[in-house]
XYZ file of C-alpha atoms in Angstrom:
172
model
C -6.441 -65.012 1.079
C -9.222 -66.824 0.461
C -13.366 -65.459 -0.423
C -16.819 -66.070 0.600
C -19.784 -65.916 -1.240
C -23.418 -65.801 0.521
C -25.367 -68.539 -1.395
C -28.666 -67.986 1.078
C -30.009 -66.357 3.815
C -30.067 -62.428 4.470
C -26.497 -61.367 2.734
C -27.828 -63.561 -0.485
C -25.105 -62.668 -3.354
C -22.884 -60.759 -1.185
C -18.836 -61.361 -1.955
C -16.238 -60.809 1.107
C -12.892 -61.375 -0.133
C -10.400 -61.999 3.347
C -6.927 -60.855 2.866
C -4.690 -62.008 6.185
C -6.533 -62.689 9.649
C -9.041 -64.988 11.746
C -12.328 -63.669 10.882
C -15.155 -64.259 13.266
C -18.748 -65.006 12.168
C -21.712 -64.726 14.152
C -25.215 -62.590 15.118
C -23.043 -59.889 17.325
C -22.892 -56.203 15.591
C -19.010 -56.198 16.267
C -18.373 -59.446 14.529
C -16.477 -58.786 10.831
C -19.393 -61.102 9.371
C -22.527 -60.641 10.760
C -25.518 -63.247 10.092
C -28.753 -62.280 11.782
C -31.101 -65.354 12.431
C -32.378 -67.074 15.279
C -29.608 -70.230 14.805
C -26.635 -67.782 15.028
C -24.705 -67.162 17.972
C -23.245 -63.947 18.508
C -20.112 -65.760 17.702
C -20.711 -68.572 16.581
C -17.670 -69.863 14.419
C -14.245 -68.297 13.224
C -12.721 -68.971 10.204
C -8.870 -69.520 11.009
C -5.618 -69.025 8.423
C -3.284 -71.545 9.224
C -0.348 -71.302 6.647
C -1.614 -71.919 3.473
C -4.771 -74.066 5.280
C -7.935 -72.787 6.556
C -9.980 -73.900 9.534
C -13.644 -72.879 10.823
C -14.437 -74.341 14.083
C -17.304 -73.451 16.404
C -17.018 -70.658 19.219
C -20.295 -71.870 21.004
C -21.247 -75.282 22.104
C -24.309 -74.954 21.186
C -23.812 -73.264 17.412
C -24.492 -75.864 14.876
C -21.934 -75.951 12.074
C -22.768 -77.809 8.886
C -19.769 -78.231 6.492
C -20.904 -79.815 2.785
C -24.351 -81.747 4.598
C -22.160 -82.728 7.380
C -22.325 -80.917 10.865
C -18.640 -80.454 12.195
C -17.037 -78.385 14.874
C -13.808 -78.091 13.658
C -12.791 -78.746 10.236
C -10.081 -77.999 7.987
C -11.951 -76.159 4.423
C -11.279 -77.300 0.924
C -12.071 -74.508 -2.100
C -15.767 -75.129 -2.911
C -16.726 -76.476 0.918
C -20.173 -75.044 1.647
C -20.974 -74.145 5.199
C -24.684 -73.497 6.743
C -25.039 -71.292 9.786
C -28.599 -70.955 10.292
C -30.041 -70.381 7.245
C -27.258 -68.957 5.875
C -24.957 -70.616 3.551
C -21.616 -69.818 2.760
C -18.946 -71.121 -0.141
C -15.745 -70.574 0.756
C -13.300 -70.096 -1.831
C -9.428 -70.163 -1.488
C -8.206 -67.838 -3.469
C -5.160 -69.648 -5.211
C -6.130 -66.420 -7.617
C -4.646 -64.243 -5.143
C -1.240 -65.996 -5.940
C -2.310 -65.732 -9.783
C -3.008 -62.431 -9.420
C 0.009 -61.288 -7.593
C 2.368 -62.881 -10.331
C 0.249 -60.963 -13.399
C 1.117 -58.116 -11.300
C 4.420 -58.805 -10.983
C 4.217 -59.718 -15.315
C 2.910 -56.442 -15.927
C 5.463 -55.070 -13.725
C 7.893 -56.906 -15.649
C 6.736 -55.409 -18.810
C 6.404 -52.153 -17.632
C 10.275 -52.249 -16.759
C 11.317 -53.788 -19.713
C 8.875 -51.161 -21.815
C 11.194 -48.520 -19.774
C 14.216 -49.831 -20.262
C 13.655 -50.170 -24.229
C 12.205 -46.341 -24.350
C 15.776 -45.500 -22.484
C 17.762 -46.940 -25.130
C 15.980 -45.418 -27.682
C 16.258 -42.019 -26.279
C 19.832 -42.446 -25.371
C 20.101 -43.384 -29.305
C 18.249 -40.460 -30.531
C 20.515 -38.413 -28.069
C 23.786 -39.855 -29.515
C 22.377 -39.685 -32.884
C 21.800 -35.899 -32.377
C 25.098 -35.197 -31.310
C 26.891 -37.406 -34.316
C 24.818 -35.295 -36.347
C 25.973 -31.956 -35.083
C 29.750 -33.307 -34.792
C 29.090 -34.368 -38.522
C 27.385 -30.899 -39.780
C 29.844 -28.628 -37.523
C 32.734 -30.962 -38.604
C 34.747 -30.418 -35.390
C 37.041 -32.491 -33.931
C 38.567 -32.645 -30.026
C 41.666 -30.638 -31.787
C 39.421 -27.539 -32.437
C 40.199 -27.837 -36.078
C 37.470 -27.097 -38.508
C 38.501 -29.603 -41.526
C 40.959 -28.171 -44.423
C 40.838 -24.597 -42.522
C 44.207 -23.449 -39.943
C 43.906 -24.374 -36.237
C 41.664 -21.924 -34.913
C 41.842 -21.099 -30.841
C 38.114 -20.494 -29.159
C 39.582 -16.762 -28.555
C 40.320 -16.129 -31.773
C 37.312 -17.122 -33.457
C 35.655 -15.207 -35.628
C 32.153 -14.812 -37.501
C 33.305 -16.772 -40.566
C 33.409 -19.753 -38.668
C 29.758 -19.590 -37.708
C 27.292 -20.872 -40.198
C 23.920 -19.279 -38.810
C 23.988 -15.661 -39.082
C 23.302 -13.729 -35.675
C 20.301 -13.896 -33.723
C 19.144 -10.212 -33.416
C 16.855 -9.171 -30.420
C 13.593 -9.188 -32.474
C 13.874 -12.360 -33.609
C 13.287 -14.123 -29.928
C-alpha cells in the first residue's frame, strides 16, 4: 500500500491512498490518476508494486519523468521521493502505516476477544452463583432429601414443601 499526495499542479492537496495494483498516471480520462497539462501523456508513467518495492517508470518516450530534481525513466521510489509530471508534483508515500495499522487492528481485535472472554466468565460465575444460591436456599440435594425432613419422592410431594405460596391467575 503505499499514498500520494498532490503537492502542485491541478489536484493541489488531493490524497490517493493505493491499496494492491499498478496504477497508471497520465492526461487520458480512463487512466486511475489523471493529470491534465500540456507535458502529460495520456499515459505517461505507471507506478508498479513489486513485493514490498515500488517502481514508476515512463510509458512514453517522450514523457519526462523527474524523480527528487533528477529526470529518470525507471526508478525504484523511496517514502518521501517527489516526482514532477508536468507541473504536477507528486510525494509518494509508502505506507509502512498500512502494516501499523493492520496490527492496531488486529490489538483491538485482541482486546475485543479478551474483553469477551472475561464478560463470559463473569456471566458463567453469576450463573453458577445463582444456582449455589438456589441449591443453598431450597437446601436440596441429588438424593431428593430436603435436610432433617423424611425422603420425599417428586410424586408424593406436597404443598408443605413449597416455600412460595401459589401463584393465582390474577397475579400474572
Amino acid at each position: 500500500m503505499f499514498r500520494l499526495v498532490f503537492l502542485s499542479g491541478p489536484n493541489k492537496g488531493r490524497r490517493l491512498a493505493v491499496q494492491q495494483g499498478d496504477v497508471v498516471i497520465g492526461s487520458d480520462p480512463d487512466c486511475p490518476v489523471r493529470i491534465s497539462g500540456a507535458r502529460v501523456s495520456p499515459r505517461h508513467a505507471v507506478l508498479e508494486g513489486r513485493g514490498r518495492s515500488h517502481f514508476i517508470r515512463t510509458l512514453d518516450d517522450s514523457a519526462i519523468l523527474i524523480v527528487n530534481g533528477k529526470s529518470v525513466s525507471n526508478t525504484e521510489l523511496s517514502h518521501g521521493d517527489q516526482m514532477d509530471i508536468g507541473s504536477t508534483r507528486i510525494l509518494f508515500q509508502k505506507s509502512e502505516s498500512g502494516a501499523r495499522s493492520g496490527r492496531r487492528r488486529t490489538g483491538k481485535m485482541l482486546g475485543f476477544t479478551a474483553g469477551m472472554i472475561a464478560a463470559i466468565i463473569i456471566i458463567q460465575v453469576i450463573i453458577l452463583t445463582g444456582l449455589l444460591v438456589y441449591w443453598w436456599y431450597y437446601d436440596i440435594d441429588k438424593t431428593g432429601v430436603d435436610s432433617g425432613d423424611e425422603p420425599v419422592s417428586i410424586e408424593e410431594e406436597t404443598e408443605e414443601h413449597h416455600r412460595f405460596a401459589p401463584v393465582e391467575p390474577w397475579m400474572l
